[in-house]
Amino acid sequence: MSQKHPIISVTGSSGAGTSTVKHTFDQIFRREGVNAVSIEGDAFHRFNRDQMRAELKARVAKGDHTFSHFSYDANELKQLEAAFREYAETGNGCTRTYVHDEAEAEVWGAKPGTFTDWRRFEDGSDVLFYEGLHGAVLTDDVRIADYADLKIGVVPVINLEWIQKIHRDKASRGYTTEAVTDVILRRMHDYVHCICPQFTNTDINFQRVPTVDTSNPFVARWIPTPDESMVVIRFKDPRGIDFSYLVSMIHDSFMSRANSIVIPGNKLDLAMQLILTPMIQRLVERRRRIL
Ligand SMILES: Nc1ncnc2c1ncn2[C@@H]1O[C@H](COP(=O)(O)OP(=O)(O)OP(=O)(O)O)[C@@H](O)[C@H]1O
Ligand SMILES: O=C(CO)[C@H](O)[C@H](O)COP(=O)(O)O
């Protein structure tokens, strides 16, 4: 936690929609005049694509069938923790980019499946924004969640998450349904052990729930649209949340528990703006007062 250099962390599994949620944050940052520096969880993978394949082969040969990008030890989590800590203390730190495909390769000048060099953040930012798989990890060794001032979980129900991943990986990363299905299966152990526990450490979770049949996600022809879904928004600490304001502003929303509201899927952007803008304003105002 840092009053001077706050950190916002958006955590979700692969395909959950964290990159999509980043667009909403970018809109809020632009509108509120907040200078945010962004980092991606993929930058902290331990291995590039070829090394990861070799590591997987070696682990399988030794009888370990659970190793995946979700595993703590497939990522430089100490380095991610250090980046959060350095930012909290100094307002700067280091990141790099994992290049997924040809389009990103053009932008970054590195081959798909490799990393760029490490680089320093730009000076003078108001907040650090993280988006990725491990932004709310808390273990005996790694205390990433402790450094983040606002932690958001993006976590569609699992069939929907798989549909989103399969469609995105096929459409923009060139994988087949079978290849993505293998990845989903291999990652399941650490989905349970490394990803799910983080959603008890987050301040707010956004859980998209489809209202159409997704019972066989592997043959779904398209991703359920915002109109074909609801979103459950759960606050870890509901004190200070003005639920009656939210329910009156978001048409057709309702409270399902004392700390949760349910909104139509097509109101997600509005709900995020209403909920997150004052929280971001508070972080930035506190920082500016101190400076
Ligand atoms: N609220 C939503 N409504 C409809 N489609 C969505 C929504 N959120 C995400 N998607 C779709 O799901 C797919 C995956 O989303 P996105 O790329 O944001 O995931 P991600 O969590 O960033 O994945 P990764 O970490 O693997 O990059 C995309 O095709 C995106 O358009
Ligand atoms: O989205 C991911 C994790 O969030 C990717 O699976 C990961 O970045 C590695 O991708 P690839 O195996 O395609 O190089």
Tab-separated table of C-alpha atoms and ligand atoms in Angstrom:
chain	number	residue	atom	x	y	z
A	1	MET	CA	0.000	0.000	0.000
A	2	SER	CA	1.325	3.440	-0.833
A	3	GLN	CA	-0.381	6.785	-0.391
A	4	LYS	CA	2.228	8.492	-2.555
A	5	HIS	CA	2.438	5.921	-5.343
A	6	PRO	CA	-0.813	3.891	-5.504
A	7	ILE	CA	-1.177	0.637	-7.404
A	8	ILE	CA	-4.305	-0.740	-9.100
A	9	SER	CA	-4.264	-4.433	-9.868
A	10	VAL	CA	-6.705	-6.195	-12.221
A	11	THR	CA	-6.484	-9.963	-11.945
A	12	GLY	CA	-8.119	-12.671	-14.003
A	13	SER	CA	-7.439	-15.939	-15.744
A	14	SER	CA	-6.450	-16.071	-19.416
A	15	GLY	CA	-9.472	-15.018	-21.492
A	16	ALA	CA	-11.365	-13.637	-18.501
A	17	GLY	CA	-11.451	-10.170	-20.019
A	18	THR	CA	-8.758	-8.259	-18.137
A	19	SER	CA	-7.519	-6.593	-21.349
A	20	THR	CA	-11.108	-5.585	-22.123
A	21	VAL	CA	-11.519	-4.101	-18.637
A	22	LYS	CA	-8.275	-2.159	-19.154
A	23	HIS	CA	-10.058	-0.114	-21.856
A	24	THR	CA	-12.588	1.047	-19.245
A	25	PHE	CA	-9.777	2.010	-16.875
A	26	ASP	CA	-8.012	3.867	-19.711
A	27	GLN	CA	-11.201	5.874	-20.336
A	28	ILE	CA	-11.455	6.797	-16.651
A	29	PHE	CA	-7.759	7.718	-16.481
A	30	ARG	CA	-8.090	9.946	-19.560
A	31	ARG	CA	-11.269	11.644	-18.374
A	32	GLU	CA	-9.973	12.241	-14.854
A	33	GLY	CA	-6.534	13.424	-16.012
A	34	VAL	CA	-4.755	10.532	-14.269
A	35	ASN	CA	-1.326	9.656	-15.621
A	36	ALA	CA	-1.169	5.852	-15.315
A	37	VAL	CA	1.722	3.583	-16.155
A	38	SER	CA	0.534	0.113	-17.265
A	39	ILE	CA	2.199	-3.254	-16.919
A	40	GLU	CA	1.088	-6.711	-18.053
A	41	GLY	CA	1.330	-9.936	-16.094
A	42	ASP	CA	2.664	-11.786	-19.147
A	43	ALA	CA	5.862	-9.714	-18.874
A	44	PHE	CA	6.649	-11.671	-15.721
A	45	HIS	CA	6.417	-15.168	-17.246
A	46	ARG	CA	9.641	-17.008	-16.413
A	47	PHE	CA	10.099	-18.579	-19.866
A	48	ASN	CA	9.710	-17.517	-23.475
A	49	ARG	CA	7.536	-19.754	-25.692
A	50	ASP	CA	10.322	-22.173	-26.760
A	51	GLN	CA	11.718	-22.388	-23.235
A	52	MET	CA	8.216	-23.005	-21.871
A	53	ARG	CA	7.692	-25.879	-24.313
A	54	ALA	CA	11.036	-27.397	-23.273
A	55	GLU	CA	10.234	-26.941	-19.572
A	56	LEU	CA	6.807	-28.548	-20.035
A	57	LYS	CA	8.374	-31.533	-21.794
A	58	ALA	CA	10.931	-31.940	-19.018
A	59	ARG	CA	8.264	-31.711	-16.298
A	60	VAL	CA	5.976	-34.211	-18.042
A	61	ALA	CA	8.940	-36.602	-18.393
A	62	LYS	CA	9.312	-36.372	-14.613
A	63	GLY	CA	5.589	-37.072	-14.102
A	64	ASP	CA	4.465	-33.483	-13.431
A	65	HIS	CA	1.368	-32.843	-15.551
A	66	THR	CA	0.257	-29.687	-13.767
A	67	PHE	CA	2.866	-27.118	-14.780
A	68	SER	CA	1.429	-24.189	-16.780
A	69	HIS	CA	1.495	-20.407	-17.103
A	70	PHE	CA	-0.866	-20.320	-14.120
A	71	SER	CA	1.743	-21.978	-11.848
A	72	TYR	CA	3.527	-19.674	-9.460
A	73	ASP	CA	6.895	-21.128	-10.490
A	74	ALA	CA	6.255	-20.468	-14.203
A	75	ASN	CA	6.410	-16.763	-13.383
A	76	GLU	CA	8.882	-14.328	-11.850
A	77	LEU	CA	6.546	-13.464	-9.002
A	78	LYS	CA	9.351	-12.202	-6.775
A	79	GLN	CA	10.269	-9.792	-9.552
A	80	LEU	CA	6.629	-8.717	-9.911
A	81	GLU	CA	6.452	-8.178	-6.158
A	82	ALA	CA	9.687	-6.167	-6.379
A	83	ALA	CA	8.202	-4.046	-9.198
A	84	PHE	CA	5.139	-3.304	-7.033
A	85	ARG	CA	7.333	-2.562	-3.996
A	86	GLU	CA	9.687	-0.296	-5.927
A	87	TYR	CA	6.768	1.590	-7.437
A	88	ALA	CA	5.109	1.972	-4.019
A	89	GLU	CA	8.353	3.380	-2.615
A	90	THR	CA	9.711	5.460	-5.498
A	91	GLY	CA	7.093	5.783	-8.250
A	92	ASN	CA	9.261	3.881	-10.693
A	93	GLY	CA	10.142	0.299	-11.590
A	94	CYS	CA	10.837	-2.123	-14.420
A	95	THR	CA	8.795	-4.083	-16.913
A	96	ARG	CA	9.039	-5.697	-20.349
A	97	THR	CA	6.545	-7.060	-22.893
A	98	TYR	CA	5.738	-10.648	-23.877
A	99	VAL	CA	5.040	-10.625	-27.616
A	100	HIS	CA	2.132	-12.959	-28.463
A	101	ASP	CA	1.710	-12.574	-32.209
A	102	GLU	CA	2.872	-10.923	-35.432
A	103	ALA	CA	0.867	-7.755	-34.801
A	104	GLU	CA	2.571	-7.239	-31.435
A	105	ALA	CA	5.910	-8.214	-33.016
A	106	GLU	CA	5.563	-5.259	-35.412
A	107	VAL	CA	4.958	-2.891	-32.525
A	108	TRP	CA	7.710	-4.177	-30.241
A	109	GLY	CA	10.380	-5.302	-32.694
A	110	ALA	CA	10.720	-8.759	-31.074
A	111	LYS	CA	9.641	-12.166	-32.396
A	112	PRO	CA	6.303	-13.740	-31.323
A	113	GLY	CA	6.836	-15.883	-28.244
A	114	THR	CA	9.729	-13.781	-26.932
A	115	PHE	CA	10.191	-10.875	-24.543
A	116	THR	CA	11.401	-7.360	-25.196
A	117	ASP	CA	14.264	-6.073	-23.035
A	118	TRP	CA	13.433	-4.791	-19.571
A	119	ARG	CA	12.700	-1.041	-19.460
A	120	ARG	CA	12.046	1.563	-16.753
A	121	PHE	CA	8.586	3.100	-16.366
A	122	GLU	CA	8.109	6.688	-17.473
A	123	ASP	CA	8.679	9.151	-14.646
A	124	GLY	CA	5.893	11.209	-13.101
A	125	SER	CA	2.962	8.771	-13.156
A	126	ASP	CA	0.063	9.064	-10.687
A	127	VAL	CA	-0.706	5.329	-10.466
A	128	LEU	CA	0.656	1.960	-11.534
A	129	PHE	CA	-1.904	-0.213	-13.342
A	130	TYR	CA	-1.303	-4.000	-13.506
A	131	GLU	CA	-3.385	-6.426	-15.561
A	132	GLY	CA	-2.713	-10.161	-15.560
A	133	LEU	CA	-2.838	-13.556	-13.892
A	134	HIS	CA	-1.163	-12.925	-10.546
A	135	GLY	CA	-2.059	-9.424	-9.327
A	136	ALA	CA	-3.533	-10.558	-6.003
A	137	VAL	CA	-1.237	-13.442	-5.049
A	138	LEU	CA	-0.620	-13.944	-1.337
A	139	THR	CA	1.594	-16.838	-0.292
A	140	ASP	CA	4.121	-17.313	2.500
A	141	ASP	CA	6.850	-16.100	0.101
A	142	VAL	CA	5.125	-13.647	-2.209
A	143	ARG	CA	2.915	-10.786	-0.994
A	144	ILE	CA	1.853	-9.091	-4.237
A	145	ALA	CA	-1.682	-8.297	-2.977
A	146	ASP	CA	-0.257	-6.399	0.013
A	147	TYR	CA	1.234	-3.766	-2.299
A	148	ALA	CA	-1.899	-3.080	-4.356
A	149	ASP	CA	-4.257	-0.342	-3.136
A	150	LEU	CA	-7.208	-1.375	-5.316
A	151	LYS	CA	-7.554	-4.992	-6.428
A	152	ILE	CA	-10.146	-5.995	-9.020
A	153	GLY	CA	-11.048	-9.572	-9.984
A	154	VAL	CA	-12.372	-10.239	-13.483
A	155	VAL	CA	-13.840	-13.691	-13.360
A	156	PRO	CA	-16.577	-14.908	-15.723
A	157	VAL	CA	-18.195	-18.232	-14.774
A	158	ILE	CA	-15.914	-20.916	-16.083
A	159	ASN	CA	-17.810	-22.064	-19.200
A	160	LEU	CA	-17.938	-18.475	-20.394
A	161	GLU	CA	-14.270	-17.948	-19.576
A	162	TRP	CA	-13.371	-20.978	-21.694
A	163	ILE	CA	-15.526	-19.760	-24.602
A	164	GLN	CA	-13.839	-16.345	-24.409
A	165	LYS	CA	-10.388	-17.936	-24.322
A	166	ILE	CA	-11.074	-20.373	-27.169
A	167	HIS	CA	-12.474	-17.640	-29.427
A	168	ARG	CA	-9.729	-15.117	-28.656
A	169	ASP	CA	-6.881	-17.669	-29.024
A	170	LYS	CA	-8.306	-18.950	-32.330
A	171	ALA	CA	-9.136	-15.528	-33.763
A	172	SER	CA	-6.053	-13.559	-32.801
A	173	ARG	CA	-3.381	-16.055	-31.775
A	174	GLY	CA	-3.819	-18.708	-34.489
A	175	TYR	CA	-4.478	-21.720	-32.220
A	176	THR	CA	-6.931	-24.590	-32.911
A	177	THR	CA	-9.816	-25.520	-30.571
A	178	GLU	CA	-7.926	-28.745	-29.724
A	179	ALA	CA	-4.748	-26.842	-28.809
A	180	VAL	CA	-6.661	-24.414	-26.574
A	181	THR	CA	-8.573	-27.306	-24.979
A	182	ASP	CA	-5.250	-28.983	-24.087
A	183	VAL	CA	-4.031	-25.746	-22.511
A	184	ILE	CA	-7.264	-25.392	-20.492
A	185	LEU	CA	-6.928	-28.971	-19.233
A	186	ARG	CA	-3.265	-28.614	-18.308
A	187	ARG	CA	-3.943	-25.367	-16.468
A	188	MET	CA	-6.867	-26.686	-14.427
A	189	HIS	CA	-4.784	-27.790	-11.430
A	190	ASP	CA	-3.286	-24.359	-10.979
A	191	TYR	CA	-6.509	-22.606	-11.903
A	192	VAL	CA	-7.751	-24.087	-8.648
A	193	HIS	CA	-4.559	-23.597	-6.637
A	194	CYS	CA	-3.088	-20.343	-7.974
A	195	ILE	CA	-5.895	-18.367	-9.667
A	196	CYS	CA	-9.099	-18.949	-7.605
A	197	PRO	CA	-7.542	-18.085	-4.194
A	198	GLN	CA	-6.735	-14.595	-5.458
A	199	PHE	CA	-10.424	-13.721	-5.737
A	200	THR	CA	-10.725	-13.732	-1.961
A	201	ASN	CA	-7.941	-11.129	-1.809
A	202	THR	CA	-9.535	-8.726	-4.305
A	203	ASP	CA	-11.619	-5.694	-3.257
A	204	ILE	CA	-14.224	-6.068	-6.019
A	205	ASN	CA	-14.995	-8.998	-8.301
A	206	PHE	CA	-16.847	-8.665	-11.601
A	207	GLN	CA	-18.343	-12.029	-12.532
A	208	ARG	CA	-20.027	-12.265	-15.946
A	209	VAL	CA	-22.761	-14.916	-16.078
A	210	PRO	CA	-24.298	-15.891	-19.431
A	211	THR	CA	-28.082	-16.042	-19.775
A	212	VAL	CA	-27.824	-18.336	-22.803
A	213	ASP	CA	-26.896	-22.017	-22.852
A	214	THR	CA	-23.114	-22.502	-22.637
A	215	SER	CA	-23.250	-26.136	-21.545
A	216	ASN	CA	-20.768	-27.261	-24.197
A	217	PRO	CA	-18.300	-24.389	-24.374
A	218	PHE	CA	-16.092	-26.252	-26.869
A	219	VAL	CA	-18.644	-25.995	-29.686
A	220	ALA	CA	-19.984	-22.498	-28.979
A	221	ARG	CA	-20.045	-20.570	-32.253
A	222	TRP	CA	-19.734	-17.155	-30.635
A	223	ILE	CA	-19.048	-15.481	-27.325
A	224	PRO	CA	-22.303	-14.634	-25.479
A	225	THR	CA	-22.793	-10.914	-25.966
A	226	PRO	CA	-23.233	-8.305	-23.212
A	227	ASP	CA	-27.009	-8.440	-23.904
A	228	GLU	CA	-26.881	-12.200	-23.313
A	229	SER	CA	-25.326	-11.929	-19.861
A	230	MET	CA	-25.592	-10.483	-16.361
A	231	VAL	CA	-22.700	-9.380	-14.180
A	232	VAL	CA	-22.469	-10.059	-10.446
A	233	ILE	CA	-20.417	-7.375	-8.693
A	234	ARG	CA	-19.210	-8.337	-5.232
A	235	PHE	CA	-17.542	-5.949	-2.799
A	236	LYS	CA	-15.231	-7.414	-0.184
A	237	ASP	CA	-15.959	-4.515	2.154
A	238	PRO	CA	-19.393	-3.044	1.404
A	239	ARG	CA	-18.994	-0.211	3.932
A	240	GLY	CA	-19.016	3.115	2.124
A	241	ILE	CA	-20.524	1.678	-1.071
A	242	ASP	CA	-23.697	3.578	-1.981
A	243	PHE	CA	-25.755	0.650	-3.236
A	244	SER	CA	-28.998	2.616	-3.540
A	245	TYR	CA	-27.228	5.118	-5.820
A	246	LEU	CA	-25.839	2.299	-7.979
A	247	VAL	CA	-29.173	0.491	-8.193
A	248	SER	CA	-30.962	3.722	-9.129
A	249	MET	CA	-28.387	4.663	-11.779
A	250	ILE	CA	-28.085	1.212	-13.364
A	251	HIS	CA	-31.419	0.303	-14.910
A	252	ASP	CA	-32.609	-3.256	-14.126
A	253	SER	CA	-29.912	-3.871	-11.504
A	254	PHE	CA	-30.636	-5.312	-8.070
A	255	MET	CA	-28.876	-6.379	-4.900
A	256	SER	CA	-28.542	-10.139	-4.500
A	257	ARG	CA	-26.711	-10.031	-1.159
A	258	ALA	CA	-25.682	-7.375	1.301
A	259	ASN	CA	-22.360	-6.979	-0.533
A	260	SER	CA	-23.371	-7.800	-4.132
A	261	ILE	CA	-25.289	-6.235	-6.948
A	262	VAL	CA	-26.340	-7.794	-10.239
A	263	ILE	CA	-26.436	-5.712	-13.403
A	264	PRO	CA	-27.384	-6.380	-17.042
A	265	GLY	CA	-24.239	-7.309	-19.007
A	266	ASN	CA	-24.596	-4.306	-21.302
A	267	LYS	CA	-24.275	-1.968	-18.287
A	268	LEU	CA	-20.831	-3.250	-17.268
A	269	ASP	CA	-18.949	-0.265	-18.631
A	270	LEU	CA	-21.323	2.193	-16.919
A	271	ALA	CA	-21.157	0.248	-13.643
A	272	MET	CA	-17.367	0.191	-13.719
A	273	GLN	CA	-17.256	3.923	-14.358
A	274	LEU	CA	-19.703	4.656	-11.512
A	275	ILE	CA	-17.938	2.365	-9.050
A	276	LEU	CA	-14.299	2.869	-9.975
A	277	THR	CA	-14.132	6.587	-10.769
A	278	PRO	CA	-14.580	7.763	-7.150
A	279	MET	CA	-12.149	5.101	-5.933
A	280	ILE	CA	-9.498	6.189	-8.421
A	281	GLN	CA	-10.181	9.846	-7.597
A	282	ARG	CA	-9.633	9.099	-3.898
A	283	LEU	CA	-6.290	7.371	-4.566
A	284	VAL	CA	-5.064	10.225	-6.743
A	285	GLU	CA	-6.331	13.026	-4.477
A	286	ARG	CA	-4.649	11.416	-1.460
A	287	ARG	CA	-1.393	11.241	-3.417
A	288	ARG	CA	-1.645	14.855	-4.597
A	289	ARG	CA	-2.366	16.110	-1.064
A	290	ILE	CA	0.761	14.397	0.244
A	291	LEU	CA	2.940	15.687	-2.597
B	1	LIG	N1	-17.738	-8.225	-21.106
B	1	LIG	C1	-17.492	-8.891	-22.240
B	1	LIG	N2	-18.473	-9.065	-23.139
B	1	LIG	C2	-18.227	-9.754	-24.290
B	1	LIG	N3	-17.039	-10.273	-24.620
B	1	LIG	C3	-16.028	-10.106	-23.776
B	1	LIG	C4	-16.188	-9.402	-22.526
B	1	LIG	N4	-14.992	-9.418	-21.884
B	1	LIG	C5	-14.142	-10.081	-22.677
B	1	LIG	N5	-14.745	-10.490	-23.815
B	1	LIG	C6	-14.118	-11.209	-24.911
B	1	LIG	O1	-13.381	-12.298	-24.377
B	1	LIG	C7	-12.138	-12.476	-25.074
B	1	LIG	C8	-11.001	-12.448	-24.066
B	1	LIG	O2	-10.930	-11.156	-23.477
B	1	LIG	P1	-9.530	-10.467	-23.121
B	1	LIG	O3	-8.598	-10.528	-24.300
B	1	LIG	O4	-9.838	-9.146	-22.536
B	1	LIG	O5	-9.008	-11.492	-22.021
B	1	LIG	P2	-7.718	-11.414	-21.091
B	1	LIG	O6	-8.189	-11.701	-19.728
B	1	LIG	O7	-6.996	-10.140	-21.317
B	1	LIG	O8	-6.853	-12.603	-21.626
B	1	LIG	P3	-5.219	-12.782	-21.575
B	1	LIG	O9	-4.792	-12.471	-20.194
B	1	LIG	O10	-5.036	-14.217	-21.947
B	1	LIG	O11	-4.683	-11.835	-22.605
B	1	LIG	C9	-12.066	-11.367	-26.105
B	1	LIG	O12	-12.486	-11.898	-27.343
B	1	LIG	C10	-13.078	-10.341	-25.616
B	1	LIG	O13	-13.633	-9.602	-26.673
B	2	LIG	O1	-2.537	-15.455	-22.215
B	2	LIG	C1	-1.651	-16.034	-21.692
B	2	LIG	C2	-1.431	-15.923	-20.226
B	2	LIG	O2	-2.240	-14.880	-19.734
B	2	LIG	C3	-0.755	-16.844	-22.555
B	2	LIG	O3	-1.172	-18.132	-22.508
B	2	LIG	C4	0.689	-16.721	-22.230
B	2	LIG	O4	1.036	-15.365	-22.221
B	2	LIG	C5	1.607	-17.465	-23.201
B	2	LIG	O5	1.089	-17.523	-24.440
B	2	LIG	P1	1.669	-18.485	-25.588
B	2	LIG	O6	1.774	-19.862	-25.028
B	2	LIG	O7	0.639	-18.385	-26.670
B	2	LIG	O8	2.977	-17.919	-25.960
